[in-house]
Amino acid sequence: MTETTKTHVILLACGSFNPITKGHIQMFERARDYLHKTGRFIVIGGIVSPVHDSYGKTGLVSSRHRLTMCQLAVQSSDWIRVDPWECYQDTWQTTCSVLEHHRDLMKRVTGCILSNVNTPSITPVIGQPQNESPQNIYQNNNVSSKPTAAKILGKVGESLSRICCVRPPMERFTFVDENANLGTVMRYEEIELRILLLCGSDLLESFCIPGLWNEADMEVIVGEFGIVVVPRDGADPERIMNHSSILRKYKNNILVVKDDSNHPMSVVSSTKSRLALQHGDGHVVDYLCQPVIDYILKSQLYINASG
């Protein structure tokens, strides 16, 4: 299978990220490594989408703080970014709605960027003044500047920032994998691009709780998008899937990360990190990266909170 025939993937993680932990970032890394090893996928980006304030979870701090902590946690990553769309809506959004938003946005933006890699598009990039001449994507005689996935999706990222007028005035972090090369003669429209929901086995298990999830939403999430599951705390995803008719129905759309790593997935727990902060436990460094710890202490978050 060539690079151009592999499915190009963007991993999307939804959650409270209250606060975001080292384990959350490890989930992205483990999922990307596993998908690449299958030989079927190229992961070109990761998106962290913190939940809206009206989610109502006890002890949930303001999205202003959670967005900043997420930005700090991914600042050294060249492929994971934080998206504020979910936080900036009028009310809480379902996971299904968030996935659909990013899918529709990606479709809209890519249509405005490139029609054919050999013919620079005459359609202005979103946000570009109409009286400006569209810039050539590359010079035909300069092979090294021809568009790779990194360059194309870099353009997508730029346009996303222009479209998302609610994006807070923070530094953007690229989510492009510079190793993803689409070649020089592939039409962008021919590249299969999918957004997959990244989650732990605890979220997968929640699908089996009667009445917790809207069944129509589950059909869309698993049937139309697909899930990448990183097992946590010894959970058996195969056993979990057998307890849900929808999960069984779309079993082929559920990718379970299997690797030889020995990451302690308990470090994903935001609850344990908050407890460590409240008790002044030095082991908090096992859960949170230092910039996030510094921000929490400076802003006095969680210190006197419960839960």
PDB file of C-alpha atoms in Angstrom:
ATOM      1  CA  MET A   1       0.000   0.000   0.000  1.00  0.00           C
ATOM      2  CA  THR A   2       1.458   3.356  -1.044  1.00  0.00           C
ATOM      3  CA  GLU A   3       1.337   6.588   0.932  1.00  0.00           C
ATOM      4  CA  THR A   4      -1.307   7.959  -1.424  1.00  0.00           C
ATOM      5  CA  THR A   5      -3.642   4.992  -0.962  1.00  0.00           C
ATOM      6  CA  LYS A   6      -3.475   4.919   2.823  1.00  0.00           C
ATOM      7  CA  THR A   7      -6.323   6.481   4.801  1.00  0.00           C
ATOM      8  CA  HIS A   8      -5.271   9.840   6.210  1.00  0.00           C
ATOM      9  CA  VAL A   9      -6.546  10.315   9.745  1.00  0.00           C
ATOM     10  CA  ILE A  10      -7.184  13.148  12.161  1.00  0.00           C
ATOM     11  CA  LEU A  11      -7.627  11.969  15.757  1.00  0.00           C
ATOM     12  CA  LEU A  12     -10.198  13.910  17.793  1.00  0.00           C
ATOM     13  CA  ALA A  13     -10.405  13.620  21.580  1.00  0.00           C
ATOM     14  CA  CYS A  14     -13.363  15.126  23.427  1.00  0.00           C
ATOM     15  CA  GLY A  15     -13.410  15.449  27.198  1.00  0.00           C
ATOM     16  CA  SER A  16     -13.399  17.731  30.200  1.00  0.00           C
ATOM     17  CA  PHE A  17      -9.564  17.854  30.383  1.00  0.00           C
ATOM     18  CA  ASN A  18      -9.947  19.092  33.935  1.00  0.00           C
ATOM     19  CA  PRO A  19      -6.956  19.267  33.812  1.00  0.00           C
ATOM     20  CA  ILE A  20      -5.311  17.679  30.776  1.00  0.00           C
ATOM     21  CA  THR A  21      -2.743  15.078  31.856  1.00  0.00           C
ATOM     22  CA  LYS A  22       0.397  13.504  30.468  1.00  0.00           C
ATOM     23  CA  GLY A  23      -1.702  10.398  29.886  1.00  0.00           C
ATOM     24  CA  HIS A  24      -4.042  12.253  27.534  1.00  0.00           C
ATOM     25  CA  ILE A  25      -1.084  13.212  25.341  1.00  0.00           C
ATOM     26  CA  GLN A  26       0.297   9.659  25.566  1.00  0.00           C
ATOM     27  CA  MET A  27      -3.027   8.390  24.219  1.00  0.00           C
ATOM     28  CA  PHE A  28      -2.536  10.462  21.071  1.00  0.00           C
ATOM     29  CA  GLU A  29       1.035   9.251  20.658  1.00  0.00           C
ATOM     30  CA  ARG A  30       0.188   5.584  21.240  1.00  0.00           C
ATOM     31  CA  ALA A  31      -2.764   5.740  18.859  1.00  0.00           C
ATOM     32  CA  ARG A  32      -0.696   7.356  16.112  1.00  0.00           C
ATOM     33  CA  ASP A  33       2.140   4.853  16.510  1.00  0.00           C
ATOM     34  CA  TYR A  34      -0.268   1.917  16.381  1.00  0.00           C
ATOM     35  CA  LEU A  35      -2.192   3.182  13.343  1.00  0.00           C
ATOM     36  CA  HIS A  36       1.059   3.750  11.464  1.00  0.00           C
ATOM     37  CA  LYS A  37       2.237   0.217  12.309  1.00  0.00           C
ATOM     38  CA  THR A  38      -0.904  -1.287  10.764  1.00  0.00           C
ATOM     39  CA  GLY A  39       0.276   0.037   7.408  1.00  0.00           C
ATOM     40  CA  ARG A  40      -3.242   1.235   6.576  1.00  0.00           C
ATOM     41  CA  PHE A  41      -3.230   4.740   8.006  1.00  0.00           C
ATOM     42  CA  ILE A  42      -1.266   7.985   8.128  1.00  0.00           C
ATOM     43  CA  VAL A  43      -2.150  10.173  11.096  1.00  0.00           C
ATOM     44  CA  ILE A  44      -1.773  13.783   9.977  1.00  0.00           C
ATOM     45  CA  GLY A  45      -3.227  15.563  12.993  1.00  0.00           C
ATOM     46  CA  GLY A  46      -4.652  15.432  16.479  1.00  0.00           C
ATOM     47  CA  ILE A  47      -7.326  17.702  17.950  1.00  0.00           C
ATOM     48  CA  VAL A  48      -8.069  18.241  21.650  1.00  0.00           C
ATOM     49  CA  SER A  49     -11.616  19.530  22.145  1.00  0.00           C
ATOM     50  CA  PRO A  50     -12.453  20.506  25.757  1.00  0.00           C
ATOM     51  CA  VAL A  51     -16.099  20.259  26.792  1.00  0.00           C
ATOM     52  CA  HIS A  52     -18.402  23.261  27.250  1.00  0.00           C
ATOM     53  CA  ASP A  53     -18.768  24.787  30.704  1.00  0.00           C
ATOM     54  CA  SER A  54     -22.451  23.834  30.847  1.00  0.00           C
ATOM     55  CA  TYR A  55     -21.547  20.137  30.819  1.00  0.00           C
ATOM     56  CA  GLY A  56     -22.253  20.378  34.524  1.00  0.00           C
ATOM     57  CA  LYS A  57     -19.550  18.125  35.888  1.00  0.00           C
ATOM     58  CA  THR A  58     -18.712  18.787  39.534  1.00  0.00           C
ATOM     59  CA  GLY A  59     -15.490  20.722  39.960  1.00  0.00           C
ATOM     60  CA  LEU A  60     -15.233  21.650  36.266  1.00  0.00           C
ATOM     61  CA  VAL A  61     -13.192  24.848  36.034  1.00  0.00           C
ATOM     62  CA  SER A  62     -13.850  27.528  33.443  1.00  0.00           C
ATOM     63  CA  SER A  63     -13.123  26.680  29.825  1.00  0.00           C
ATOM     64  CA  ARG A  64     -10.824  29.704  29.787  1.00  0.00           C
ATOM     65  CA  HIS A  65      -8.509  27.861  32.159  1.00  0.00           C
ATOM     66  CA  ARG A  66      -8.957  24.450  30.548  1.00  0.00           C
ATOM     67  CA  LEU A  67      -8.165  25.784  27.076  1.00  0.00           C
ATOM     68  CA  THR A  68      -5.013  27.460  28.366  1.00  0.00           C
ATOM     69  CA  MET A  69      -3.869  24.297  30.147  1.00  0.00           C
ATOM     70  CA  CYS A  70      -4.475  22.257  27.013  1.00  0.00           C
ATOM     71  CA  GLN A  71      -2.473  24.746  24.954  1.00  0.00           C
ATOM     72  CA  LEU A  72       0.394  24.488  27.427  1.00  0.00           C
ATOM     73  CA  ALA A  73       0.270  20.683  27.368  1.00  0.00           C
ATOM     74  CA  VAL A  74       0.594  20.449  23.563  1.00  0.00           C
ATOM     75  CA  GLN A  75       2.961  23.363  23.001  1.00  0.00           C
ATOM     76  CA  SER A  76       5.867  21.045  22.227  1.00  0.00           C
ATOM     77  CA  SER A  77       3.850  18.884  19.809  1.00  0.00           C
ATOM     78  CA  ASP A  78       4.104  19.447  16.076  1.00  0.00           C
ATOM     79  CA  TRP A  79       0.882  17.614  15.259  1.00  0.00           C
ATOM     80  CA  ILE A  80      -1.613  18.014  18.126  1.00  0.00           C
ATOM     81  CA  ARG A  81      -3.603  21.236  18.484  1.00  0.00           C
ATOM     82  CA  VAL A  82      -6.364  22.530  20.733  1.00  0.00           C
ATOM     83  CA  ASP A  83      -9.685  23.595  19.234  1.00  0.00           C
ATOM     84  CA  PRO A  84     -11.992  25.970  21.172  1.00  0.00           C
ATOM     85  CA  TRP A  85     -15.131  25.539  19.054  1.00  0.00           C
ATOM     86  CA  GLU A  86     -16.913  23.265  21.523  1.00  0.00           C
ATOM     87  CA  CYS A  87     -16.196  25.581  24.466  1.00  0.00           C
ATOM     88  CA  TYR A  88     -17.344  28.664  22.592  1.00  0.00           C
ATOM     89  CA  GLN A  89     -20.833  27.446  21.671  1.00  0.00           C
ATOM     90  CA  ASP A  90     -23.933  28.699  23.478  1.00  0.00           C
ATOM     91  CA  THR A  91     -24.377  25.422  25.300  1.00  0.00           C
ATOM     92  CA  TRP A  92     -23.029  21.900  25.711  1.00  0.00           C
ATOM     93  CA  GLN A  93     -22.526  19.931  22.494  1.00  0.00           C
ATOM     94  CA  THR A  94     -22.804  16.191  22.033  1.00  0.00           C
ATOM     95  CA  THR A  95     -19.735  14.251  20.936  1.00  0.00           C
ATOM     96  CA  CYS A  96     -21.592  13.470  17.730  1.00  0.00           C
ATOM     97  CA  SER A  97     -22.099  17.193  17.048  1.00  0.00           C
ATOM     98  CA  VAL A  98     -18.419  17.926  17.621  1.00  0.00           C
ATOM     99  CA  LEU A  99     -17.360  15.210  15.180  1.00  0.00           C
ATOM    100  CA  GLU A 100     -19.824  16.450  12.568  1.00  0.00           C
ATOM    101  CA  HIS A 101     -18.616  20.030  13.014  1.00  0.00           C
ATOM    102  CA  HIS A 102     -14.998  19.100  12.336  1.00  0.00           C
ATOM    103  CA  ARG A 103     -15.919  16.872   9.404  1.00  0.00           C
ATOM    104  CA  ASP A 104     -18.042  19.588   7.772  1.00  0.00           C
ATOM    105  CA  LEU A 105     -15.435  22.249   8.439  1.00  0.00           C
ATOM    106  CA  MET A 106     -12.692  20.132   6.925  1.00  0.00           C
ATOM    107  CA  LYS A 107     -14.770  19.491   3.813  1.00  0.00           C
ATOM    108  CA  ARG A 108     -15.528  23.191   3.422  1.00  0.00           C
ATOM    109  CA  VAL A 109     -11.962  24.345   3.940  1.00  0.00           C
ATOM    110  CA  THR A 110     -10.218  21.821   1.727  1.00  0.00           C
ATOM    111  CA  GLY A 111     -12.532  22.746  -1.133  1.00  0.00           C
ATOM    112  CA  CYS A 112     -11.242  26.307  -0.916  1.00  0.00           C
ATOM    113  CA  ILE A 113      -7.575  25.436  -0.925  1.00  0.00           C
ATOM    114  CA  LEU A 114      -6.687  23.088  -3.738  1.00  0.00           C
ATOM    115  CA  SER A 115      -8.395  21.766  -6.823  1.00  0.00           C
ATOM    116  CA  ASN A 116      -5.444  19.848  -8.245  1.00  0.00           C
ATOM    117  CA  VAL A 117      -1.873  19.679  -7.022  1.00  0.00           C
ATOM    118  CA  ASN A 118      -0.673  20.356 -10.572  1.00  0.00           C
ATOM    119  CA  THR A 119      -2.945  23.355 -11.060  1.00  0.00           C
ATOM    120  CA  PRO A 120      -2.917  26.024  -8.342  1.00  0.00           C
ATOM    121  CA  SER A 121      -6.487  26.804  -7.367  1.00  0.00           C
ATOM    122  CA  ILE A 122      -8.010  30.077  -8.520  1.00  0.00           C
ATOM    123  CA  THR A 123     -10.411  29.965  -5.574  1.00  0.00           C
ATOM    124  CA  PRO A 124      -9.235  32.451  -2.944  1.00  0.00           C
ATOM    125  CA  VAL A 125      -8.247  31.008   0.389  1.00  0.00           C
ATOM    126  CA  ILE A 126     -10.868  31.889   3.000  1.00  0.00           C
ATOM    127  CA  GLY A 127     -10.039  35.229   4.531  1.00  0.00           C
ATOM    128  CA  GLN A 128      -7.890  36.362   1.592  1.00  0.00           C
ATOM    129  CA  PRO A 129      -8.954  39.775   0.209  1.00  0.00           C
ATOM    130  CA  GLN A 130     -10.754  39.353  -3.111  1.00  0.00           C
ATOM    131  CA  ASN A 131      -8.617  41.942  -4.880  1.00  0.00           C
ATOM    132  CA  GLU A 132      -5.409  40.021  -4.254  1.00  0.00           C
ATOM    133  CA  SER A 133      -4.099  37.579  -6.811  1.00  0.00           C
ATOM    134  CA  PRO A 134      -4.153  34.021  -5.514  1.00  0.00           C
ATOM    135  CA  GLN A 135      -0.675  32.849  -4.666  1.00  0.00           C
ATOM    136  CA  ASN A 136       0.775  29.873  -6.473  1.00  0.00           C
ATOM    137  CA  ILE A 137       0.978  26.893  -4.189  1.00  0.00           C
ATOM    138  CA  TYR A 138       4.338  25.989  -5.655  1.00  0.00           C
ATOM    139  CA  GLN A 139       6.557  26.811  -8.595  1.00  0.00           C
ATOM    140  CA  ASN A 140       6.269  24.116 -11.246  1.00  0.00           C
ATOM    141  CA  ASN A 141      10.048  23.806 -11.690  1.00  0.00           C
ATOM    142  CA  ASN A 142      10.803  23.520  -7.993  1.00  0.00           C
ATOM    143  CA  VAL A 143      10.197  19.920  -6.966  1.00  0.00           C
ATOM    144  CA  SER A 144      11.056  20.495  -3.321  1.00  0.00           C
ATOM    145  CA  SER A 145       8.210  22.986  -2.911  1.00  0.00           C
ATOM    146  CA  LYS A 146       5.470  20.812  -4.340  1.00  0.00           C
ATOM    147  CA  PRO A 147       2.587  20.246  -1.939  1.00  0.00           C
ATOM    148  CA  THR A 148       2.895  17.456   0.569  1.00  0.00           C
ATOM    149  CA  ALA A 149       0.186  16.552   3.079  1.00  0.00           C
ATOM    150  CA  ALA A 150       2.017  18.753   5.527  1.00  0.00           C
ATOM    151  CA  LYS A 151       1.847  21.777   3.244  1.00  0.00           C
ATOM    152  CA  ILE A 152      -1.754  21.172   2.186  1.00  0.00           C
ATOM    153  CA  LEU A 153      -2.989  20.639   5.725  1.00  0.00           C
ATOM    154  CA  GLY A 154      -0.869  23.510   6.921  1.00  0.00           C
ATOM    155  CA  LYS A 155      -2.960  25.655   4.587  1.00  0.00           C
ATOM    156  CA  VAL A 156      -6.065  24.001   6.001  1.00  0.00           C
ATOM    157  CA  GLY A 157      -4.925  24.923   9.513  1.00  0.00           C
ATOM    158  CA  GLU A 158      -4.422  28.534   8.475  1.00  0.00           C
ATOM    159  CA  SER A 159      -7.909  28.710   7.009  1.00  0.00           C
ATOM    160  CA  LEU A 160      -9.429  27.017  10.048  1.00  0.00           C
ATOM    161  CA  SER A 161      -8.007  29.770  12.210  1.00  0.00           C
ATOM    162  CA  ARG A 162      -9.594  32.374   9.955  1.00  0.00           C
ATOM    163  CA  ILE A 163     -12.978  30.659   9.884  1.00  0.00           C
ATOM    164  CA  CYS A 164     -13.146  30.082  13.631  1.00  0.00           C
ATOM    165  CA  CYS A 165     -13.726  33.696  14.567  1.00  0.00           C
ATOM    166  CA  VAL A 166     -14.338  32.565  18.138  1.00  0.00           C
ATOM    167  CA  ARG A 167     -10.818  31.225  18.425  1.00  0.00           C
ATOM    168  CA  PRO A 168      -9.194  32.865  21.462  1.00  0.00           C
ATOM    169  CA  PRO A 169      -6.181  35.115  20.890  1.00  0.00           C
ATOM    170  CA  MET A 170      -3.673  32.383  21.684  1.00  0.00           C
ATOM    171  CA  GLU A 171      -0.777  31.057  19.683  1.00  0.00           C
ATOM    172  CA  ARG A 172      -1.924  28.363  17.277  1.00  0.00           C
ATOM    173  CA  PHE A 173      -0.199  25.013  17.346  1.00  0.00           C
ATOM    174  CA  THR A 174       0.218  23.127  14.110  1.00  0.00           C
ATOM    175  CA  PHE A 175      -1.195  19.617  13.880  1.00  0.00           C
ATOM    176  CA  VAL A 176       0.577  18.633  10.686  1.00  0.00           C
ATOM    177  CA  ASP A 177       2.781  15.576  10.421  1.00  0.00           C
ATOM    178  CA  GLU A 178       5.729  16.600   8.239  1.00  0.00           C
ATOM    179  CA  ASN A 179       6.353  12.942   7.386  1.00  0.00           C
ATOM    180  CA  ALA A 180       3.021  12.560   5.607  1.00  0.00           C
ATOM    181  CA  ASN A 181       3.899  12.938   1.929  1.00  0.00           C
ATOM    182  CA  LEU A 182       1.086  12.727  -0.584  1.00  0.00           C
ATOM    183  CA  GLY A 183       3.355  12.732  -3.610  1.00  0.00           C
ATOM    184  CA  THR A 184       3.246  15.213  -6.483  1.00  0.00           C
ATOM    185  CA  VAL A 185       0.564  13.961  -8.851  1.00  0.00           C
ATOM    186  CA  MET A 186      -2.302  13.067  -6.523  1.00  0.00           C
ATOM    187  CA  ARG A 187      -5.507  15.063  -6.670  1.00  0.00           C
ATOM    188  CA  TYR A 188      -6.383  16.159  -3.137  1.00  0.00           C
ATOM    189  CA  GLU A 189     -10.006  15.145  -3.709  1.00  0.00           C
ATOM    190  CA  GLU A 190      -8.855  11.552  -4.204  1.00  0.00           C
ATOM    191  CA  ILE A 191      -7.229  11.291  -0.797  1.00  0.00           C
ATOM    192  CA  GLU A 192      -9.333   9.526   1.824  1.00  0.00           C
ATOM    193  CA  LEU A 193      -9.412  11.635   4.965  1.00  0.00           C
ATOM    194  CA  ARG A 194     -11.202  10.464   8.102  1.00  0.00           C
ATOM    195  CA  ILE A 195     -11.793  11.947  11.521  1.00  0.00           C
ATOM    196  CA  LEU A 196     -11.681   9.240  14.195  1.00  0.00           C
ATOM    197  CA  LEU A 197     -12.772   9.645  17.799  1.00  0.00           C
ATOM    198  CA  LEU A 198      -9.902   8.894  20.170  1.00  0.00           C
ATOM    199  CA  CYS A 199     -10.947   7.575  23.564  1.00  0.00           C
ATOM    200  CA  GLY A 200     -10.078   5.298  26.443  1.00  0.00           C
ATOM    201  CA  SER A 201     -11.834   2.019  27.110  1.00  0.00           C
ATOM    202  CA  ASP A 202     -13.837   3.757  29.860  1.00  0.00           C
ATOM    203  CA  LEU A 203     -15.704   5.803  27.239  1.00  0.00           C
ATOM    204  CA  LEU A 204     -16.250   2.675  25.150  1.00  0.00           C
ATOM    205  CA  GLU A 205     -17.703   0.995  28.230  1.00  0.00           C
ATOM    206  CA  SER A 206     -20.079   3.918  28.758  1.00  0.00           C
ATOM    207  CA  PHE A 207     -21.690   3.065  25.410  1.00  0.00           C
ATOM    208  CA  CYS A 208     -23.021  -0.084  27.080  1.00  0.00           C
ATOM    209  CA  ILE A 209     -24.882   1.803  29.843  1.00  0.00           C
ATOM    210  CA  PRO A 210     -28.596   1.867  28.893  1.00  0.00           C
ATOM    211  CA  GLY A 211     -29.942   5.375  28.295  1.00  0.00           C
ATOM    212  CA  LEU A 212     -26.616   7.161  28.731  1.00  0.00           C
ATOM    213  CA  TRP A 213     -25.998   7.701  25.023  1.00  0.00           C
ATOM    214  CA  ASN A 214     -28.502   8.548  22.315  1.00  0.00           C
ATOM    215  CA  GLU A 215     -28.582   5.488  20.061  1.00  0.00           C
ATOM    216  CA  ALA A 216     -28.807   7.586  16.898  1.00  0.00           C
ATOM    217  CA  ASP A 217     -25.654   9.422  17.999  1.00  0.00           C
ATOM    218  CA  MET A 218     -23.905   6.132  18.673  1.00  0.00           C
ATOM    219  CA  GLU A 219     -24.775   4.960  15.156  1.00  0.00           C
ATOM    220  CA  VAL A 220     -23.163   8.084  13.703  1.00  0.00           C
ATOM    221  CA  ILE A 221     -20.097   8.046  15.981  1.00  0.00           C
ATOM    222  CA  VAL A 222     -19.243   4.380  15.433  1.00  0.00           C
ATOM    223  CA  GLY A 223     -20.887   3.776  12.062  1.00  0.00           C
ATOM    224  CA  GLU A 224     -19.951   6.926  10.135  1.00  0.00           C
ATOM    225  CA  PHE A 225     -16.770   8.045  11.870  1.00  0.00           C
ATOM    226  CA  GLY A 226     -15.121   5.238  13.827  1.00  0.00           C
ATOM    227  CA  ILE A 227     -13.247   5.007  17.120  1.00  0.00           C
ATOM    228  CA  VAL A 228      -9.664   4.441  18.183  1.00  0.00           C
ATOM    229  CA  VAL A 229      -9.610   2.930  21.673  1.00  0.00           C
ATOM    230  CA  VAL A 230      -6.622   2.999  24.009  1.00  0.00           C
ATOM    231  CA  PRO A 231      -7.214   0.350  26.733  1.00  0.00           C
ATOM    232  CA  ARG A 232      -7.053   1.596  30.320  1.00  0.00           C
ATOM    233  CA  ASP A 233      -6.588  -0.102  33.678  1.00  0.00           C
ATOM    234  CA  GLY A 234      -6.654  -3.636  32.330  1.00  0.00           C
ATOM    235  CA  ALA A 235     -10.017  -3.248  30.578  1.00  0.00           C
ATOM    236  CA  ASP A 236     -10.846  -5.692  27.798  1.00  0.00           C
ATOM    237  CA  PRO A 237     -12.336  -3.763  24.831  1.00  0.00           C
ATOM    238  CA  GLU A 238     -13.364  -7.003  23.102  1.00  0.00           C
ATOM    239  CA  ARG A 239     -15.491  -7.980  26.101  1.00  0.00           C
ATOM    240  CA  ILE A 240     -16.956  -4.470  26.291  1.00  0.00           C
ATOM    241  CA  MET A 241     -17.966  -4.515  22.614  1.00  0.00           C
ATOM    242  CA  ASN A 242     -19.872  -7.762  23.082  1.00  0.00           C
ATOM    243  CA  HIS A 243     -22.206  -6.005  25.537  1.00  0.00           C
ATOM    244  CA  SER A 244     -23.551  -3.543  22.948  1.00  0.00           C
ATOM    245  CA  SER A 245     -25.452  -4.410  19.777  1.00  0.00           C
ATOM    246  CA  ILE A 246     -24.277  -1.190  18.089  1.00  0.00           C
ATOM    247  CA  LEU A 247     -20.636  -1.819  18.975  1.00  0.00           C
ATOM    248  CA  ARG A 248     -20.924  -5.374  17.682  1.00  0.00           C
ATOM    249  CA  LYS A 249     -22.577  -4.116  14.497  1.00  0.00           C
ATOM    250  CA  TYR A 250     -19.724  -1.712  13.724  1.00  0.00           C
ATOM    251  CA  LYS A 251     -16.898  -3.718  15.236  1.00  0.00           C
ATOM    252  CA  ASN A 252     -14.758  -3.183  12.139  1.00  0.00           C
ATOM    253  CA  ASN A 253     -14.888   0.580  12.741  1.00  0.00           C
ATOM    254  CA  ILE A 254     -13.411   0.210  16.234  1.00  0.00           C
ATOM    255  CA  LEU A 255      -9.621   0.134  16.280  1.00  0.00           C
ATOM    256  CA  VAL A 256      -8.127  -1.090  19.553  1.00  0.00           C
ATOM    257  CA  VAL A 257      -4.558   0.047  20.163  1.00  0.00           C
ATOM    258  CA  LYS A 258      -2.343  -2.948  20.796  1.00  0.00           C
ATOM    259  CA  ASP A 259       1.294  -2.310  21.548  1.00  0.00           C
ATOM    260  CA  ASP A 260       4.126  -3.464  23.741  1.00  0.00           C
ATOM    261  CA  SER A 261       4.407  -0.222  25.666  1.00  0.00           C
ATOM    262  CA  ASN A 262       4.176  -0.270  29.404  1.00  0.00           C
ATOM    263  CA  HIS A 263       2.573   3.115  29.936  1.00  0.00           C
ATOM    264  CA  PRO A 264       0.672   3.310  33.251  1.00  0.00           C
ATOM    265  CA  MET A 265      -2.650   4.503  31.874  1.00  0.00           C
ATOM    266  CA  SER A 266      -3.725   5.562  35.368  1.00  0.00           C
ATOM    267  CA  VAL A 267      -1.795   8.781  34.662  1.00  0.00           C
ATOM    268  CA  VAL A 268      -4.663   9.705  32.342  1.00  0.00           C
ATOM    269  CA  SER A 269      -6.823  10.343  35.413  1.00  0.00           C
ATOM    270  CA  SER A 270      -7.654  14.017  35.901  1.00  0.00           C
ATOM    271  CA  THR A 271      -9.314  13.079  39.191  1.00  0.00           C
ATOM    272  CA  LYS A 272      -6.078  11.628  40.602  1.00  0.00           C
ATOM    273  CA  SER A 273      -4.143  14.687  39.460  1.00  0.00           C
ATOM    274  CA  ARG A 274      -6.621  16.999  41.244  1.00  0.00           C
ATOM    275  CA  LEU A 275      -6.361  14.946  44.435  1.00  0.00           C
ATOM    276  CA  ALA A 276      -2.571  15.118  44.261  1.00  0.00           C
ATOM    277  CA  LEU A 277      -2.769  18.890  43.927  1.00  0.00           C
ATOM    278  CA  GLN A 278      -5.150  19.221  46.879  1.00  0.00           C
ATOM    279  CA  HIS A 279      -2.940  17.071  49.108  1.00  0.00           C
ATOM    280  CA  GLY A 280       0.304  18.695  48.046  1.00  0.00           C
ATOM    281  CA  ASP A 281       1.456  15.333  46.747  1.00  0.00           C
ATOM    282  CA  GLY A 282       4.755  15.566  44.886  1.00  0.00           C
ATOM    283  CA  HIS A 283       3.616  12.739  42.619  1.00  0.00           C
ATOM    284  CA  VAL A 284       1.502  15.287  40.751  1.00  0.00           C
ATOM    285  CA  VAL A 285       4.486  15.521  38.380  1.00  0.00           C
ATOM    286  CA  ASP A 286       3.645  11.970  37.303  1.00  0.00           C
ATOM    287  CA  TYR A 287       0.270  13.191  36.047  1.00  0.00           C
ATOM    288  CA  LEU A 288       0.810  16.722  34.773  1.00  0.00           C
ATOM    289  CA  CYS A 289       3.497  18.443  32.735  1.00  0.00           C
ATOM    290  CA  GLN A 290       5.331  21.268  34.487  1.00  0.00           C
ATOM    291  CA  PRO A 291       3.825  24.181  32.489  1.00  0.00           C
ATOM    292  CA  VAL A 292       0.339  22.966  33.445  1.00  0.00           C
ATOM    293  CA  ILE A 293       1.330  22.609  37.106  1.00  0.00           C
ATOM    294  CA  ASP A 294       2.789  26.116  37.080  1.00  0.00           C
ATOM    295  CA  TYR A 295      -0.396  27.534  35.553  1.00  0.00           C
ATOM    296  CA  ILE A 296      -2.597  25.725  38.081  1.00  0.00           C
ATOM    297  CA  LEU A 297      -0.570  27.034  41.017  1.00  0.00           C
ATOM    298  CA  LYS A 298      -0.475  30.570  39.612  1.00  0.00           C
ATOM    299  CA  SER A 299      -4.244  30.569  39.018  1.00  0.00           C
ATOM    300  CA  GLN A 300      -4.983  28.723  42.294  1.00  0.00           C
ATOM    301  CA  LEU A 301      -7.068  26.053  40.549  1.00  0.00           C
ATOM    302  CA  TYR A 302      -8.252  22.851  42.232  1.00  0.00           C
ATOM    303  CA  ILE A 303      -6.194  23.520  45.354  1.00  0.00           C
ATOM    304  CA  ASN A 304      -9.198  24.039  47.625  1.00  0.00           C
ATOM    305  CA  ALA A 305     -11.703  22.196  45.471  1.00  0.00           C
ATOM    306  CA  SER A 306     -13.230  18.819  46.154  1.00  0.00           C
ATOM    307  CA  GLY A 307     -13.658  15.870  43.827  1.00  0.00           C
TER     308      GLY A 307
END
